[in-house]
Amino acid sequence: MLSVWNEVSKRLQQELKTDADAPYPQLHLTSKDVSDSPPKFPCLFVNSLGEPTEGTDLQNNQCYITSTIELQSYSAESPGGSQTEARKIMDVAGDVMLSMGYQLIYGPKQDNRNYFRTIARFRRLVGGGDEL
């Protein structure tokens, strides 16, 4: 079965956190919903909203899927966090998503609770053998 969610997560981790010139080496990247209480700040939640089959071949093999990814970036209310930090993390993560051929379909939307959060959703059609 086709799935690209793991590759997307790895690419975000690499470009935001682990590359030598990564802008957020202290970023906590997770696939677990942390919207109630992020364990660390800053934080980026990478969530797959589905990868349904969009086409099959004559042997009923999956040929392509629609991948929808939601990103939620978090910054602490204090000390030192800000809505600007959450938005900057989302901007960089969004650029990574766009570089992989995803399109922005929702947001970025800002939300304040006991922390600052920015939410965006991205979608891309992915065929078997495609590279991100």
mmCIF file of N, CA and C in Angstrom:
data_model
loop_
_atom_site.group_PDB
_atom_site.id
_atom_site.type_symbol
_atom_site.label_atom_id
_atom_site.label_comp_id
_atom_site.label_asym_id
_atom_site.label_seq_id
_atom_site.Cartn_x
_atom_site.Cartn_y
_atom_site.Cartn_z
ATOM 1 N N MET A 1 0.833 -1.169 0.000
ATOM 2 C CA MET A 1 0.000 0.000 0.000
ATOM 3 C C MET A 1 0.892 1.252 0.000
ATOM 4 N N LEU A 2 0.543 2.210 -0.834
ATOM 5 C CA LEU A 2 1.288 3.463 -0.907
ATOM 6 C C LEU A 2 1.083 4.301 0.353
ATOM 7 N N SER A 3 2.162 4.858 0.871
ATOM 8 C CA SER A 3 2.089 5.779 1.992
ATOM 9 C C SER A 3 3.332 6.651 1.968
ATOM 10 N N VAL A 4 3.150 7.945 2.176
ATOM 11 C CA VAL A 4 4.285 8.863 2.165
ATOM 12 C C VAL A 4 4.424 9.630 3.472
ATOM 13 N N TRP A 5 3.506 9.430 4.401
ATOM 14 C CA TRP A 5 3.516 10.190 5.648
ATOM 15 C C TRP A 5 4.867 10.099 6.357
ATOM 16 N N ASN A 6 5.432 8.909 6.452
ATOM 17 C CA ASN A 6 6.710 8.733 7.150
ATOM 18 C C ASN A 6 7.830 9.497 6.443
ATOM 19 N N GLU A 7 7.825 9.482 5.110
ATOM 20 C CA GLU A 7 8.849 10.224 4.359
ATOM 21 C C GLU A 7 8.708 11.727 4.594
ATOM 22 N N VAL A 8 7.470 12.204 4.644
ATOM 23 C CA VAL A 8 7.228 13.626 4.910
ATOM 24 C C VAL A 8 7.764 13.991 6.294
ATOM 25 N N SER A 9 7.470 13.179 7.295
ATOM 26 C CA SER A 9 7.953 13.442 8.661
ATOM 27 C C SER A 9 9.476 13.477 8.717
ATOM 28 N N LYS A 10 10.113 12.525 8.049
ATOM 29 C CA LYS A 10 11.580 12.482 8.044
ATOM 30 C C LYS A 10 12.173 13.711 7.372
ATOM 31 N N ARG A 11 11.556 14.139 6.271
ATOM 32 C CA ARG A 11 12.052 15.314 5.551
ATOM 33 C C ARG A 11 11.901 16.578 6.396
ATOM 34 N N LEU A 12 10.762 16.716 7.077
ATOM 35 C CA LEU A 12 10.570 17.871 7.959
ATOM 36 C C LEU A 12 11.603 17.856 9.086
ATOM 37 N N GLN A 13 11.826 16.694 9.674
ATOM 38 C CA GLN A 13 12.822 16.554 10.754
ATOM 39 C C GLN A 13 14.196 16.972 10.254
ATOM 40 N N GLN A 14 14.558 16.482 9.084
ATOM 41 C CA GLN A 14 15.875 16.777 8.526
ATOM 42 C C GLN A 14 16.049 18.269 8.267
ATOM 43 N N GLU A 15 15.108 18.872 7.584
ATOM 44 C CA GLU A 15 15.285 20.253 7.153
ATOM 45 C C GLU A 15 15.050 21.285 8.258
ATOM 46 N N LEU A 16 14.242 20.952 9.253
ATOM 47 C CA LEU A 16 13.981 21.901 10.333
ATOM 48 C C LEU A 16 14.890 21.697 11.534
ATOM 49 N N LYS A 17 15.356 20.457 11.742
ATOM 50 C CA LYS A 17 16.001 20.130 13.005
ATOM 51 C C LYS A 17 17.417 19.564 12.892
ATOM 52 N N THR A 18 17.679 18.641 11.974
ATOM 53 C CA THR A 18 18.946 17.905 12.027
ATOM 54 C C THR A 18 20.009 18.322 11.020
ATOM 55 N N ASP A 19 19.632 18.972 9.908
ATOM 56 C CA ASP A 19 20.654 19.443 8.970
ATOM 57 C C ASP A 19 21.591 20.415 9.674
ATOM 58 N N ALA A 20 22.804 20.543 9.146
ATOM 59 C CA ALA A 20 23.790 21.441 9.762
ATOM 60 C C ALA A 20 23.276 22.875 9.844
ATOM 61 N N ASP A 21 22.511 23.309 8.860
ATOM 62 C CA ASP A 21 21.992 24.678 8.859
ATOM 63 C C ASP A 21 20.507 24.746 9.219
ATOM 64 N N ALA A 22 20.015 23.710 9.910
ATOM 65 C CA ALA A 22 18.595 23.660 10.298
ATOM 66 C C ALA A 22 18.258 24.818 11.229
ATOM 67 N N PRO A 23 17.121 25.494 10.990
ATOM 68 C CA PRO A 23 16.792 26.674 11.789
ATOM 69 C C PRO A 23 16.270 26.384 13.200
ATOM 70 N N TYR A 24 15.826 25.134 13.458
ATOM 71 C CA TYR A 24 15.216 24.830 14.760
ATOM 72 C C TYR A 24 15.769 23.530 15.360
ATOM 73 N N PRO A 25 17.057 23.504 15.731
ATOM 74 C CA PRO A 25 17.628 22.264 16.279
ATOM 75 C C PRO A 25 16.968 21.817 17.590
ATOM 76 N N GLN A 26 16.341 22.746 18.329
ATOM 77 C CA GLN A 26 15.680 22.406 19.594
ATOM 78 C C GLN A 26 14.208 22.058 19.416
ATOM 79 N N LEU A 27 13.727 21.999 18.181
ATOM 80 C CA LEU A 27 12.318 21.722 17.899
ATOM 81 C C LEU A 27 11.947 20.303 18.326
ATOM 82 N N HIS A 28 10.838 20.170 19.025
ATOM 83 C CA HIS A 28 10.283 18.861 19.372
ATOM 84 C C HIS A 28 9.299 18.496 18.263
ATOM 85 N N LEU A 29 9.629 17.477 17.462
ATOM 86 C CA LEU A 29 8.790 17.052 16.352
ATOM 87 C C LEU A 29 8.083 15.764 16.756
ATOM 88 N N THR A 30 6.762 15.702 16.581
ATOM 89 C CA THR A 30 6.010 14.546 17.046
ATOM 90 C C THR A 30 4.891 14.181 16.080
ATOM 91 N N SER A 31 4.482 12.924 16.129
ATOM 92 C CA SER A 31 3.315 12.465 15.370
ATOM 93 C C SER A 31 2.155 12.163 16.322
ATOM 94 N N LYS A 32 2.348 12.476 17.589
ATOM 95 C CA LYS A 32 1.310 12.282 18.604
ATOM 96 C C LYS A 32 0.581 13.605 18.824
ATOM 97 N N ASP A 33 -0.751 13.550 18.871
ATOM 98 C CA ASP A 33 -1.535 14.769 19.080
ATOM 99 C C ASP A 33 -1.203 15.349 20.449
ATOM 100 N N VAL A 34 -0.654 16.538 20.435
ATOM 101 C CA VAL A 34 -0.231 17.191 21.682
ATOM 102 C C VAL A 34 -1.023 18.475 21.926
ATOM 103 N N SER A 35 -2.151 18.644 21.233
ATOM 104 C CA SER A 35 -2.884 19.909 21.304
ATOM 105 C C SER A 35 -3.392 20.242 22.707
ATOM 106 N N ASP A 36 -3.627 19.238 23.539
ATOM 107 C CA ASP A 36 -4.054 19.511 24.902
ATOM 108 C C ASP A 36 -2.918 20.035 25.772
ATOM 109 N N SER A 37 -1.721 19.492 25.538
ATOM 110 C CA SER A 37 -0.587 19.888 26.369
ATOM 111 C C SER A 37 0.730 19.486 25.696
ATOM 112 N N PRO A 38 1.286 20.359 24.852
ATOM 113 C CA PRO A 38 2.573 20.033 24.240
ATOM 114 C C PRO A 38 3.631 19.762 25.304
ATOM 115 N N PRO A 39 4.425 18.687 25.154
ATOM 116 C CA PRO A 39 5.401 18.325 26.182
ATOM 117 C C PRO A 39 6.602 19.267 26.247
ATOM 118 N N LYS A 40 6.949 19.882 25.099
ATOM 119 C CA LYS A 40 8.089 20.786 25.018
ATOM 120 C C LYS A 40 7.744 21.888 24.021
ATOM 121 N N PHE A 41 8.453 22.979 24.138
ATOM 122 C CA PHE A 41 8.314 24.081 23.186
ATOM 123 C C PHE A 41 9.692 24.451 22.668
ATOM 124 N N PRO A 42 9.829 24.850 21.442
ATOM 125 C CA PRO A 42 8.813 24.815 20.395
ATOM 126 C C PRO A 42 8.531 23.383 19.955
ATOM 127 N N CYS A 43 7.373 23.200 19.316
ATOM 128 C CA CYS A 43 6.922 21.855 18.947
ATOM 129 C C CYS A 43 6.233 21.901 17.582
ATOM 130 N N LEU A 44 6.387 20.822 16.816
ATOM 131 C CA LEU A 44 5.676 20.676 15.550
ATOM 132 C C LEU A 44 5.020 19.302 15.524
ATOM 133 N N PHE A 45 3.709 19.283 15.393
ATOM 134 C CA PHE A 45 2.911 18.055 15.291
ATOM 135 C C PHE A 45 2.629 17.806 13.817
ATOM 136 N N VAL A 46 3.038 16.638 13.323
ATOM 137 C CA VAL A 46 2.837 16.250 11.925
ATOM 138 C C VAL A 46 1.786 15.148 11.910
ATOM 139 N N ASN A 47 0.644 15.421 11.281
ATOM 140 C CA ASN A 47 -0.495 14.521 11.327
ATOM 141 C C ASN A 47 -0.966 14.178 9.917
ATOM 142 N N SER A 48 -1.095 12.894 9.617
ATOM 143 C CA SER A 48 -1.690 12.480 8.351
ATOM 144 C C SER A 48 -3.202 12.469 8.500
ATOM 145 N N LEU A 49 -3.890 13.173 7.619
ATOM 146 C CA LEU A 49 -5.354 13.190 7.631
ATOM 147 C C LEU A 49 -5.916 12.183 6.635
ATOM 148 N N GLY A 50 -5.054 11.344 6.099
ATOM 149 C CA GLY A 50 -5.502 10.277 5.215
ATOM 150 C C GLY A 50 -4.691 10.208 3.939
ATOM 151 N N GLU A 51 -4.662 8.996 3.387
ATOM 152 C CA GLU A 51 -3.991 8.731 2.125
ATOM 153 C C GLU A 51 -4.851 7.779 1.291
ATOM 154 N N PRO A 52 -6.079 8.208 0.943
ATOM 155 C CA PRO A 52 -6.974 7.313 0.221
ATOM 156 C C PRO A 52 -6.516 7.039 -1.216
ATOM 157 N N THR A 53 -6.857 5.863 -1.698
ATOM 158 C CA THR A 53 -6.563 5.480 -3.067
ATOM 159 C C THR A 53 -7.367 6.347 -4.025
ATOM 160 N N GLU A 54 -6.696 6.861 -5.042
ATOM 161 C CA GLU A 54 -7.371 7.678 -6.050
ATOM 162 C C GLU A 54 -7.392 6.990 -7.406
ATOM 163 N N GLY A 55 -6.597 5.923 -7.566
ATOM 164 C CA GLY A 55 -6.586 5.215 -8.839
ATOM 165 C C GLY A 55 -5.905 3.871 -8.722
ATOM 166 N N THR A 56 -6.402 2.925 -9.518
ATOM 167 C CA THR A 56 -5.821 1.578 -9.554
ATOM 168 C C THR A 56 -5.605 1.177 -11.015
ATOM 169 N N ASP A 57 -4.746 0.165 -11.204
ATOM 170 C CA ASP A 57 -4.534 -0.355 -12.551
ATOM 171 C C ASP A 57 -5.519 -1.489 -12.827
ATOM 172 N N LEU A 58 -5.382 -2.153 -13.965
ATOM 173 C CA LEU A 58 -6.322 -3.212 -14.343
ATOM 174 C C LEU A 58 -6.236 -4.433 -13.433
ATOM 175 N N GLN A 59 -5.151 -4.574 -12.685
ATOM 176 C CA GLN A 59 -5.013 -5.674 -11.732
ATOM 177 C C GLN A 59 -5.430 -5.243 -10.326
ATOM 178 N N ASN A 60 -6.026 -4.086 -10.216
ATOM 179 C CA ASN A 60 -6.511 -3.515 -8.962
ATOM 180 C C ASN A 60 -5.384 -3.175 -7.987
ATOM 181 N N ASN A 61 -4.195 -2.884 -8.532
ATOM 182 C CA ASN A 61 -3.084 -2.416 -7.707
ATOM 183 C C ASN A 61 -3.206 -0.904 -7.540
ATOM 184 N N GLN A 62 -2.900 -0.434 -6.354
ATOM 185 C CA GLN A 62 -2.968 0.992 -6.062
ATOM 186 C C GLN A 62 -1.925 1.741 -6.895
ATOM 187 N N CYS A 63 -2.352 2.734 -7.654
ATOM 188 C CA CYS A 63 -1.440 3.505 -8.503
ATOM 189 C C CYS A 63 -1.115 4.878 -7.932
ATOM 190 N N TYR A 64 -2.103 5.513 -7.326
ATOM 191 C CA TYR A 64 -1.831 6.798 -6.714
ATOM 192 C C TYR A 64 -2.815 7.091 -5.595
ATOM 193 N N ILE A 65 -2.362 7.990 -4.709
ATOM 194 C CA ILE A 65 -3.126 8.352 -3.515
ATOM 195 C C ILE A 65 -3.186 9.871 -3.399
ATOM 196 N N THR A 66 -4.094 10.354 -2.572
ATOM 197 C CA THR A 66 -4.100 11.757 -2.188
ATOM 198 C C THR A 66 -3.637 11.825 -0.740
ATOM 199 N N SER A 67 -2.474 12.435 -0.541
ATOM 200 C CA SER A 67 -1.899 12.586 0.795
ATOM 201 C C SER A 67 -2.295 13.950 1.350
ATOM 202 N N THR A 68 -2.902 13.948 2.541
ATOM 203 C CA THR A 68 -3.265 15.195 3.219
ATOM 204 C C THR A 68 -2.558 15.220 4.571
ATOM 205 N N ILE A 69 -1.764 16.252 4.782
ATOM 206 C CA ILE A 69 -0.958 16.390 5.992
ATOM 207 C C ILE A 69 -1.357 17.674 6.709
ATOM 208 N N GLU A 70 -1.586 17.563 8.019
ATOM 209 C CA GLU A 70 -1.833 18.742 8.846
ATOM 210 C C GLU A 70 -0.614 18.983 9.715
ATOM 211 N N LEU A 71 -0.167 20.226 9.758
ATOM 212 C CA LEU A 71 0.921 20.628 10.638
ATOM 213 C C LEU A 71 0.375 21.581 11.692
ATOM 214 N N GLN A 72 0.831 21.386 12.926
ATOM 215 C CA GLN A 72 0.489 22.304 14.014
ATOM 216 C C GLN A 72 1.798 22.697 14.699
ATOM 217 N N SER A 73 2.112 23.983 14.658
ATOM 218 C CA SER A 73 3.328 24.463 15.323
ATOM 219 C C SER A 73 2.945 25.149 16.626
ATOM 220 N N TYR A 74 3.772 24.955 17.644
ATOM 221 C CA TYR A 74 3.491 25.453 18.991
ATOM 222 C C TYR A 74 4.664 26.263 19.527
ATOM 223 N N SER A 75 4.316 27.304 20.256
ATOM 224 C CA SER A 75 5.297 28.080 21.005
ATOM 225 C C SER A 75 4.707 28.332 22.390
ATOM 226 N N ALA A 76 5.567 28.347 23.387
ATOM 227 C CA ALA A 76 5.112 28.575 24.763
ATOM 228 C C ALA A 76 4.638 30.010 24.937
ATOM 229 N N GLU A 77 3.673 30.171 25.825
ATOM 230 C CA GLU A 77 3.212 31.528 26.124
ATOM 231 C C GLU A 77 4.308 32.304 26.859
ATOM 232 N N SER A 78 5.016 31.609 27.727
ATOM 233 C CA SER A 78 6.138 32.235 28.420
ATOM 234 C C SER A 78 7.036 31.123 28.943
ATOM 235 N N PRO A 79 8.266 31.295 29.200
ATOM 236 C CA PRO A 79 9.025 32.495 28.891
ATOM 237 C C PRO A 79 9.539 32.448 27.451
ATOM 238 N N GLY A 80 9.536 33.542 26.799
ATOM 239 C CA GLY A 80 10.197 33.693 25.511
ATOM 240 C C GLY A 80 9.447 33.218 24.288
ATOM 241 N N GLY A 81 8.311 32.553 24.438
ATOM 242 C CA GLY A 81 7.564 32.108 23.273
ATOM 243 C C GLY A 81 6.693 33.214 22.723
ATOM 244 N N SER A 82 6.178 33.003 21.519
ATOM 245 C CA SER A 82 5.314 34.014 20.923
ATOM 246 C C SER A 82 4.529 33.426 19.763
ATOM 247 N N GLN A 83 3.466 34.117 19.372
ATOM 248 C CA GLN A 83 2.726 33.714 18.178
ATOM 249 C C GLN A 83 3.625 33.855 16.956
ATOM 250 N N THR A 84 4.531 34.828 16.996
ATOM 251 C CA THR A 84 5.470 35.022 15.892
ATOM 252 C C THR A 84 6.361 33.794 15.722
ATOM 253 N N GLU A 85 6.830 33.217 16.832
ATOM 254 C CA GLU A 85 7.670 32.020 16.750
ATOM 255 C C GLU A 85 6.880 30.858 16.154
ATOM 256 N N ALA A 86 5.644 30.651 16.606
ATOM 257 C CA ALA A 86 4.821 29.568 16.059
ATOM 258 C C ALA A 86 4.603 29.773 14.561
ATOM 259 N N ARG A 87 4.385 30.997 14.147
ATOM 260 C CA ARG A 87 4.162 31.298 12.732
ATOM 261 C C ARG A 87 5.439 31.101 11.916
ATOM 262 N N LYS A 88 6.596 31.492 12.449
ATOM 263 C CA LYS A 88 7.855 31.302 11.731
ATOM 264 C C LYS A 88 8.157 29.822 11.528
ATOM 265 N N ILE A 89 7.907 29.004 12.554
ATOM 266 C CA ILE A 89 8.094 27.553 12.412
ATOM 267 C C ILE A 89 7.195 27.033 11.300
ATOM 268 N N MET A 90 5.929 27.469 11.286
ATOM 269 C CA MET A 90 4.993 27.031 10.250
ATOM 270 C C MET A 90 5.444 27.504 8.870
ATOM 271 N N ASP A 91 5.966 28.712 8.773
ATOM 272 C CA ASP A 91 6.431 29.216 7.482
ATOM 273 C C ASP A 91 7.546 28.341 6.915
ATOM 274 N N VAL A 92 8.512 27.984 7.761
ATOM 275 C CA VAL A 92 9.620 27.140 7.312
ATOM 276 C C VAL A 92 9.103 25.734 6.962
ATOM 277 N N ALA A 93 8.265 25.162 7.834
ATOM 278 C CA ALA A 93 7.702 23.833 7.568
ATOM 279 C C ALA A 93 6.847 23.861 6.299
ATOM 280 N N GLY A 94 6.083 24.929 6.117
ATOM 281 C CA GLY A 94 5.272 25.066 4.907
ATOM 282 C C GLY A 94 6.122 25.117 3.655
ATOM 283 N N ASP A 95 7.250 25.809 3.709
ATOM 284 C CA ASP A 95 8.161 25.846 2.559
ATOM 285 C C ASP A 95 8.683 24.456 2.230
ATOM 286 N N VAL A 96 8.957 23.654 3.254
ATOM 287 C CA VAL A 96 9.397 22.274 3.030
ATOM 288 C C VAL A 96 8.282 21.478 2.341
ATOM 289 N N MET A 97 7.045 21.645 2.821
ATOM 290 C CA MET A 97 5.905 20.950 2.209
ATOM 291 C C MET A 97 5.745 21.363 0.747
ATOM 292 N N LEU A 98 5.832 22.649 0.469
ATOM 293 C CA LEU A 98 5.710 23.134 -0.913
ATOM 294 C C LEU A 98 6.828 22.585 -1.789
ATOM 295 N N SER A 99 8.033 22.452 -1.236
ATOM 296 C CA SER A 99 9.163 21.912 -2.008
ATOM 297 C C SER A 99 8.950 20.444 -2.378
ATOM 298 N N MET A 100 8.083 19.754 -1.615
ATOM 299 C CA MET A 100 7.768 18.352 -1.921
ATOM 300 C C MET A 100 6.549 18.232 -2.834
ATOM 301 N N GLY A 101 6.050 19.335 -3.338
ATOM 302 C CA GLY A 101 4.936 19.315 -4.273
ATOM 303 C C GLY A 101 3.555 19.396 -3.636
ATOM 304 N N TYR A 102 3.495 19.630 -2.327
ATOM 305 C CA TYR A 102 2.206 19.779 -1.650
ATOM 306 C C TYR A 102 1.652 21.179 -1.914
ATOM 307 N N GLN A 103 0.338 21.288 -1.854
ATOM 308 C CA GLN A 103 -0.338 22.578 -1.974
ATOM 309 C C GLN A 103 -0.986 22.910 -0.638
ATOM 310 N N LEU A 104 -0.935 24.167 -0.269
ATOM 311 C CA LEU A 104 -1.599 24.637 0.942
ATOM 312 C C LEU A 104 -3.103 24.653 0.677
ATOM 313 N N ILE A 105 -3.887 23.944 1.520
ATOM 314 C CA ILE A 105 -5.339 23.901 1.330
ATOM 315 C C ILE A 105 -6.104 24.516 2.491
ATOM 316 N N TYR A 106 -5.410 24.818 3.590
ATOM 317 C CA TYR A 106 -6.070 25.423 4.756
ATOM 318 C C TYR A 106 -5.035 26.157 5.583
ATOM 319 N N GLY A 107 -5.375 27.365 5.960
ATOM 320 C CA GLY A 107 -4.536 28.115 6.872
ATOM 321 C C GLY A 107 -3.460 28.905 6.148
ATOM 322 N N PRO A 108 -2.447 29.272 6.867
ATOM 323 C CA PRO A 108 -2.204 29.090 8.279
ATOM 324 C C PRO A 108 -3.204 29.868 9.142
ATOM 325 N N LYS A 109 -3.693 29.192 10.151
ATOM 326 C CA LYS A 109 -4.660 29.753 11.095
ATOM 327 C C LYS A 109 -3.996 29.799 12.465
ATOM 328 N N GLN A 110 -4.124 30.928 13.125
ATOM 329 C CA GLN A 110 -3.533 31.083 14.446
ATOM 330 C C GLN A 110 -4.576 30.824 15.515
ATOM 331 N N ASP A 111 -4.122 30.215 16.603
ATOM 332 C CA ASP A 111 -5.006 29.836 17.697
ATOM 333 C C ASP A 111 -4.229 30.017 18.996
ATOM 334 N N ASN A 112 -4.836 30.659 19.967
ATOM 335 C CA ASN A 112 -4.175 30.873 21.262
ATOM 336 C C ASN A 112 -4.936 30.128 22.351
ATOM 337 N N ARG A 113 -4.206 29.422 23.166
ATOM 338 C CA ARG A 113 -4.748 28.739 24.348
ATOM 339 C C ARG A 113 -3.850 29.130 25.504
ATOM 340 N N ASN A 114 -3.266 28.141 26.194
ATOM 341 C CA ASN A 114 -2.228 28.424 27.186
ATOM 342 C C ASN A 114 -0.869 28.455 26.505
ATOM 343 N N TYR A 115 -0.882 28.443 25.175
ATOM 344 C CA TYR A 115 0.301 28.477 24.335
ATOM 345 C C TYR A 115 -0.144 29.056 23.005
ATOM 346 N N PHE A 116 0.803 29.271 22.115
ATOM 347 C CA PHE A 116 0.502 29.785 20.784
ATOM 348 C C PHE A 116 0.570 28.630 19.789
ATOM 349 N N ARG A 117 -0.409 28.580 18.875
ATOM 350 C CA ARG A 117 -0.458 27.485 17.896
ATOM 351 C C ARG A 117 -0.823 28.052 16.523
ATOM 352 N N THR A 118 -0.180 27.495 15.494
ATOM 353 C CA THR A 118 -0.521 27.809 14.109
ATOM 354 C C THR A 118 -0.789 26.485 13.398
ATOM 355 N N ILE A 119 -1.893 26.441 12.635
ATOM 356 C CA ILE A 119 -2.337 25.211 11.972
ATOM 357 C C ILE A 119 -2.384 25.443 10.462
ATOM 358 N N ALA A 120 -1.918 24.461 9.694
ATOM 359 C CA ALA A 120 -2.036 24.498 8.234
ATOM 360 C C ALA A 120 -2.191 23.078 7.710
ATOM 361 N N ARG A 121 -2.888 22.945 6.585
ATOM 362 C CA ARG A 121 -3.077 21.634 5.934
ATOM 363 C C ARG A 121 -2.578 21.707 4.504
ATOM 364 N N PHE A 122 -1.994 20.584 4.085
ATOM 365 C CA PHE A 122 -1.396 20.486 2.761
ATOM 366 C C PHE A 122 -1.879 19.197 2.082
ATOM 367 N N ARG A 123 -1.986 19.248 0.751
ATOM 368 C CA ARG A 123 -2.459 18.070 0.011
ATOM 369 C C ARG A 123 -1.613 17.904 -1.254
ATOM 370 N N ARG A 124 -1.417 16.619 -1.608
ATOM 371 C CA ARG A 124 -0.682 16.301 -2.830
ATOM 372 C C ARG A 124 -1.146 14.943 -3.351
ATOM 373 N N LEU A 125 -1.258 14.828 -4.660
ATOM 374 C CA LEU A 125 -1.485 13.559 -5.324
ATOM 375 C C LEU A 125 -0.137 12.883 -5.495
ATOM 376 N N VAL A 126 -0.006 11.633 -5.045
ATOM 377 C CA VAL A 126 1.257 10.916 -5.090
ATOM 378 C C VAL A 126 1.067 9.602 -5.842
ATOM 379 N N GLY A 127 1.891 9.392 -6.867
ATOM 380 C CA GLY A 127 1.826 8.147 -7.630
ATOM 381 C C GLY A 127 2.916 7.185 -7.200
ATOM 382 N N GLY A 128 2.681 5.901 -7.456
ATOM 383 C CA GLY A 128 3.700 4.893 -7.163
ATOM 384 C C GLY A 128 4.976 5.242 -7.897
ATOM 385 N N GLY A 129 6.112 5.272 -7.196
ATOM 386 C CA GLY A 129 7.391 5.600 -7.799
ATOM 387 C C GLY A 129 7.738 7.070 -7.722
ATOM 388 N N ASP A 130 6.807 7.917 -7.288
ATOM 389 C CA ASP A 130 7.107 9.343 -7.124
ATOM 390 C C ASP A 130 8.117 9.536 -6.007
ATOM 391 N N GLU A 131 8.944 10.572 -6.130
ATOM 392 C CA GLU A 131 9.861 10.953 -5.061
ATOM 393 C C GLU A 131 9.456 12.305 -4.538
ATOM 394 N N LEU A 132 9.553 12.456 -3.229
ATOM 395 C CA LEU A 132 9.172 13.736 -2.634
ATOM 396 C C LEU A 132 10.331 14.700 -2.600
#
